[in-house]
mmCIF file of C-alpha atoms in Angstrom:
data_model
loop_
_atom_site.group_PDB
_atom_site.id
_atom_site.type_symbol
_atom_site.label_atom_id
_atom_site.label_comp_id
_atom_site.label_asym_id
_atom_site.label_seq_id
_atom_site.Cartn_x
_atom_site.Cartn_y
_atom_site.Cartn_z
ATOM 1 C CA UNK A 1 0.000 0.000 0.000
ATOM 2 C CA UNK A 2 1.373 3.331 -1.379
ATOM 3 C CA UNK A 3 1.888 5.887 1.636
ATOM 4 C CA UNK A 4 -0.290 8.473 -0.384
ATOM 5 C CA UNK A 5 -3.454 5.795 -0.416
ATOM 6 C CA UNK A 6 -3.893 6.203 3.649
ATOM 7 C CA UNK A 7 -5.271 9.654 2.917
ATOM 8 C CA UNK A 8 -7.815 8.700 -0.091
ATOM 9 C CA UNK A 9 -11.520 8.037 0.288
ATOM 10 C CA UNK A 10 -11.407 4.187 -1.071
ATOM 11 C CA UNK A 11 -7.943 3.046 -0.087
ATOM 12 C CA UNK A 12 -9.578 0.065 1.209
ATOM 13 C CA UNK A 13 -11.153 -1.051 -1.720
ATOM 14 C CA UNK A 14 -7.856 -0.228 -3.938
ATOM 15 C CA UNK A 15 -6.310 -3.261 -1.902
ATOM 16 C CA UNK A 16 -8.719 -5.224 -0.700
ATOM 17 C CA UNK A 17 -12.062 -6.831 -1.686
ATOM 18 C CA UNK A 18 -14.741 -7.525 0.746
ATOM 19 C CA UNK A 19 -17.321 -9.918 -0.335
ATOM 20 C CA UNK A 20 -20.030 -7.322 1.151
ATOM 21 C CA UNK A 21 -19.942 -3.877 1.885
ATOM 22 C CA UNK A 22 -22.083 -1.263 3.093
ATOM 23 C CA UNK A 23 -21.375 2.384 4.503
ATOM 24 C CA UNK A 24 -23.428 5.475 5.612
ATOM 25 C CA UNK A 25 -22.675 9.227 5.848
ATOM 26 C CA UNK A 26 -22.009 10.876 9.251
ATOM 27 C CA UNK A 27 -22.705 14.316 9.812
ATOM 28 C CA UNK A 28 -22.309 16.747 12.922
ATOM 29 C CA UNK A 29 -23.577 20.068 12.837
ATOM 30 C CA UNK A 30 -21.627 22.737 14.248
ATOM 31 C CA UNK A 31 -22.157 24.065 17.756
ATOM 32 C CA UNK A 32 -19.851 26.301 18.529
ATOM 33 C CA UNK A 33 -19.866 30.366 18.663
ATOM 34 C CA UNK A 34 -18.122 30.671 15.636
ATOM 35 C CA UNK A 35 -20.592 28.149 13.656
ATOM 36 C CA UNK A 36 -17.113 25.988 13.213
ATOM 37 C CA UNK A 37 -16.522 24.394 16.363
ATOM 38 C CA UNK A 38 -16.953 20.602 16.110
ATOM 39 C CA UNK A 39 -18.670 20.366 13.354
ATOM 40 C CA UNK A 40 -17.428 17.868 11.022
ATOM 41 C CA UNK A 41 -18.398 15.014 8.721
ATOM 42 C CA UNK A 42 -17.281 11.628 7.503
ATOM 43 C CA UNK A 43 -18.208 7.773 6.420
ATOM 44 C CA UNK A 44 -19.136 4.505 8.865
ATOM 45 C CA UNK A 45 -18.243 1.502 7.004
ATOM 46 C CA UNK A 46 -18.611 -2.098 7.658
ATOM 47 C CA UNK A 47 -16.863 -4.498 5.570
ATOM 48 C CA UNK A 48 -17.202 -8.306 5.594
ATOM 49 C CA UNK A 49 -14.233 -10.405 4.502
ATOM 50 C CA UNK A 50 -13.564 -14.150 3.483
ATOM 51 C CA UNK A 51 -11.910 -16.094 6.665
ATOM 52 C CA UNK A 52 -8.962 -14.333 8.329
ATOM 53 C CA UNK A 53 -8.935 -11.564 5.508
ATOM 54 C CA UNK A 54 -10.068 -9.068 7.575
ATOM 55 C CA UNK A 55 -7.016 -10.007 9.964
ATOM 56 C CA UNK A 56 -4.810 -9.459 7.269
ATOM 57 C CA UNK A 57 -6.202 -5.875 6.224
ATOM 58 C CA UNK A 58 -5.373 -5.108 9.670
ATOM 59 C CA UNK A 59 -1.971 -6.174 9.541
ATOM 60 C CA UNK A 60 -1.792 -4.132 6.623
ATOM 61 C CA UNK A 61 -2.717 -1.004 7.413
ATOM 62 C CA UNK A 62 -0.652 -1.246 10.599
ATOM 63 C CA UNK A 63 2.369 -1.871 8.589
ATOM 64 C CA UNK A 64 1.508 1.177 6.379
ATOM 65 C CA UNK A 65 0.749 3.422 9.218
ATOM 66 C CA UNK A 66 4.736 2.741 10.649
ATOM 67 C CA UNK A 67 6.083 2.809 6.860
ATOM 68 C CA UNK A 68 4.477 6.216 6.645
ATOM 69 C CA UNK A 69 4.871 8.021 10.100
ATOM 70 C CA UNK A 70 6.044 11.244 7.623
ATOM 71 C CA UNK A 71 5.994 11.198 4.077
ATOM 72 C CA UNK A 72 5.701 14.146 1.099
ATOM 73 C CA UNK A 73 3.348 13.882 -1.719
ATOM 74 C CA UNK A 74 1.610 15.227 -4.216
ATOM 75 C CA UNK A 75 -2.039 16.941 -4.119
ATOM 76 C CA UNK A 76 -3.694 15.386 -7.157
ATOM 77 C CA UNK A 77 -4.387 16.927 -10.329
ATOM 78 C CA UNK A 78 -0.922 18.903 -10.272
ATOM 79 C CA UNK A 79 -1.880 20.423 -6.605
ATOM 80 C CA UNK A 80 0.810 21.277 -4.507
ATOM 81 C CA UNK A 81 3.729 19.252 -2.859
ATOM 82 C CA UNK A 82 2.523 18.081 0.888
ATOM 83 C CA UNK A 83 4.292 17.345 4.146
ATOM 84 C CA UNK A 84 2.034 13.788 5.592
ATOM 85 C CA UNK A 85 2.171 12.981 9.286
ATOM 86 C CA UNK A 86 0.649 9.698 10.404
ATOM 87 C CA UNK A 87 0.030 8.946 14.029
ATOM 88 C CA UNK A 88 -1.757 5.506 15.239
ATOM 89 C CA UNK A 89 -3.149 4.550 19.054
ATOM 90 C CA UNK A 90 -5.201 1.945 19.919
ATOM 91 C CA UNK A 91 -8.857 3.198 19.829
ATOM 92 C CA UNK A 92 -9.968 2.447 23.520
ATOM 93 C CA UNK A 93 -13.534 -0.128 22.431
ATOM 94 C CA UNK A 94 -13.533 -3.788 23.335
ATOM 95 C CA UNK A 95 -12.910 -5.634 19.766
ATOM 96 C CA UNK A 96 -10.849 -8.804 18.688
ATOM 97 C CA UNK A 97 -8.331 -5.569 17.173
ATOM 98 C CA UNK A 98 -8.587 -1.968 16.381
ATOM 99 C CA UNK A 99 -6.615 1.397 15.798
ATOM 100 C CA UNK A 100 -7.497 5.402 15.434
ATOM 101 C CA UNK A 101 -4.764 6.571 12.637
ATOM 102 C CA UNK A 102 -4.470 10.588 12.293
ATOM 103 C CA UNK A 103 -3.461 11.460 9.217
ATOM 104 C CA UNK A 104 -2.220 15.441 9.132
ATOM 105 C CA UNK A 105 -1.678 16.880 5.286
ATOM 106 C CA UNK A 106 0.031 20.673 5.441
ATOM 107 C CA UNK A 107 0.439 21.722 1.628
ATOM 108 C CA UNK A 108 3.165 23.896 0.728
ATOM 109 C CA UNK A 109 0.741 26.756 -0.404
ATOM 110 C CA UNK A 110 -1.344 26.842 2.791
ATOM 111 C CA UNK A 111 0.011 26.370 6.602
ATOM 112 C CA UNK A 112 -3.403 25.257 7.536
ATOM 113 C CA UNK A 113 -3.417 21.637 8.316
ATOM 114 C CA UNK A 114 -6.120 18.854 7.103
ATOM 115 C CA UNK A 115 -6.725 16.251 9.593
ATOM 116 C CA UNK A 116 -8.269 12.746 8.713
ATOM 117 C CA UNK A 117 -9.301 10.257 11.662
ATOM 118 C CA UNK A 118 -9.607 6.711 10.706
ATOM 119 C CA UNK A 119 -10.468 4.299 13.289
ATOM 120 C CA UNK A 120 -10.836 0.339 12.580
ATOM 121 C CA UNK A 121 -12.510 -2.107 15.228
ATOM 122 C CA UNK A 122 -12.486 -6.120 13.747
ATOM 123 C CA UNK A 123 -14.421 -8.385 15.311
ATOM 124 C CA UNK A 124 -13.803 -11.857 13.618
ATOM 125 C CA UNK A 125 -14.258 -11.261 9.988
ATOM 126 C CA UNK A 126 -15.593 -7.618 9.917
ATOM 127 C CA UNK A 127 -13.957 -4.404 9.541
ATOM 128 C CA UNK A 128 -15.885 -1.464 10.767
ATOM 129 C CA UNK A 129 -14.177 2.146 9.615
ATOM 130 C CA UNK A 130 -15.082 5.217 10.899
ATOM 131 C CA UNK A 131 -13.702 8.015 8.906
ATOM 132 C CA UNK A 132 -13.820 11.759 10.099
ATOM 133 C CA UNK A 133 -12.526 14.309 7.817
ATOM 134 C CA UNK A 134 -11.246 17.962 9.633
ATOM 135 C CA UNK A 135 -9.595 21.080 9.385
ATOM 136 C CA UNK A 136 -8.335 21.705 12.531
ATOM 137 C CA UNK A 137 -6.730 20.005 15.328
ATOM 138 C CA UNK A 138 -10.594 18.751 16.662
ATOM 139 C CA UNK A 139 -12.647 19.429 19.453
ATOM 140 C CA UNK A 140 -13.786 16.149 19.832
ATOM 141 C CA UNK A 141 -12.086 13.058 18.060
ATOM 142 C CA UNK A 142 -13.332 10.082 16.127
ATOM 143 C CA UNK A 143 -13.020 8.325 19.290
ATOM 144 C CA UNK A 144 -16.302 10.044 20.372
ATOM 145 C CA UNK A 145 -18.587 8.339 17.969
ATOM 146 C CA UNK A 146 -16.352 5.199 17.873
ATOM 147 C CA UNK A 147 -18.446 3.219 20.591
ATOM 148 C CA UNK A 148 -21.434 3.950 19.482
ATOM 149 C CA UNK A 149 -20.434 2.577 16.031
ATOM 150 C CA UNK A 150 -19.115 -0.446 17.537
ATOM 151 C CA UNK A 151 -23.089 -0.727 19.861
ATOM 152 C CA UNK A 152 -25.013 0.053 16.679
ATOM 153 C CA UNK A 153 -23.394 -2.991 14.523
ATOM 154 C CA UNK A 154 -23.084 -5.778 17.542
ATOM 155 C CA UNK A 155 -27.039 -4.540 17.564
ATOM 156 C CA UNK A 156 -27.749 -5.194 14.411
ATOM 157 C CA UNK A 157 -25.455 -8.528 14.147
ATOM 158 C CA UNK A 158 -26.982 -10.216 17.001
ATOM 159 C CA UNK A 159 -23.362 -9.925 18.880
#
């Protein structure tokens, strides 16, 4: 897995291919004074794999994340050059595995940086992936809607 693929929308599917998939859109609304504060948005994905698969995509992206601790790239479409930090911690749910990766982009045209939380929980041969897109260093993290991702699917899975 190319460094530059932990900060794309499908990087998952680019390597791997779950025999079902299914994902929703996550919205929060901001509620600060400044109509900025904590509001953010992202994707919930759950991802079934073929025996010990899922295991393996795990193993994967934890490789990647500490191959690519810091990395430059390339915006696409001839965007500027980028300075990639990648961060990982274990993201605090009861699950067979999981891991919160923070992904910070600074481009060389703009000191601001983008953040991207990705968190992965496995239980047995399902993947679930929160992703939370930012701008800022965030008021509340990914790990705040983490658990009740993790509730809603052993809900609906009969776990």
């Amino acid at each position: 897995m190319p460094c530059s693929d932990l900060v794309t929308d499908s990087f998952l599917a680019t390597h791997t291919q779950p025999l079902e998939e299914v994902s929703a859109g996550l919205e929060r609304q901001p509620t600060g004074a400044d109509g900025l504060a904590d509001g953010w948005y992202g994707e919930e994905t759950l991802d079934r794999y073929g025996p010990g698969q899922a295991a393996a995509v795990m193993t994967a992206i934890r490789g990647a994340a500490q191959r690519c601790a810091s990395y430059s790239d390339v915006l696409p479409l001839d965007g500027p050059a980028t300075h990639n930090t990648v961060s990982a911690k274990d993201p605090g749910v009861p699950a067979d595995e999981g891991l919160v990766l923070r992904i910070t982009v600074i481009a060389s045209d703009d000191a601001q940086p983008w953040v991207t939380e990705r968190a992965f929980v496995r239980e047995g041969d399902v993947l679930l992936t929160v992703d939370k897109l930012i701008e800022q260093a965030p008021v509340v993290g990914v790990e705040a809607v983490l658990p009740a991702a993790v509730t809603a699917y052993r809900a609906g899975s009969g776990r």
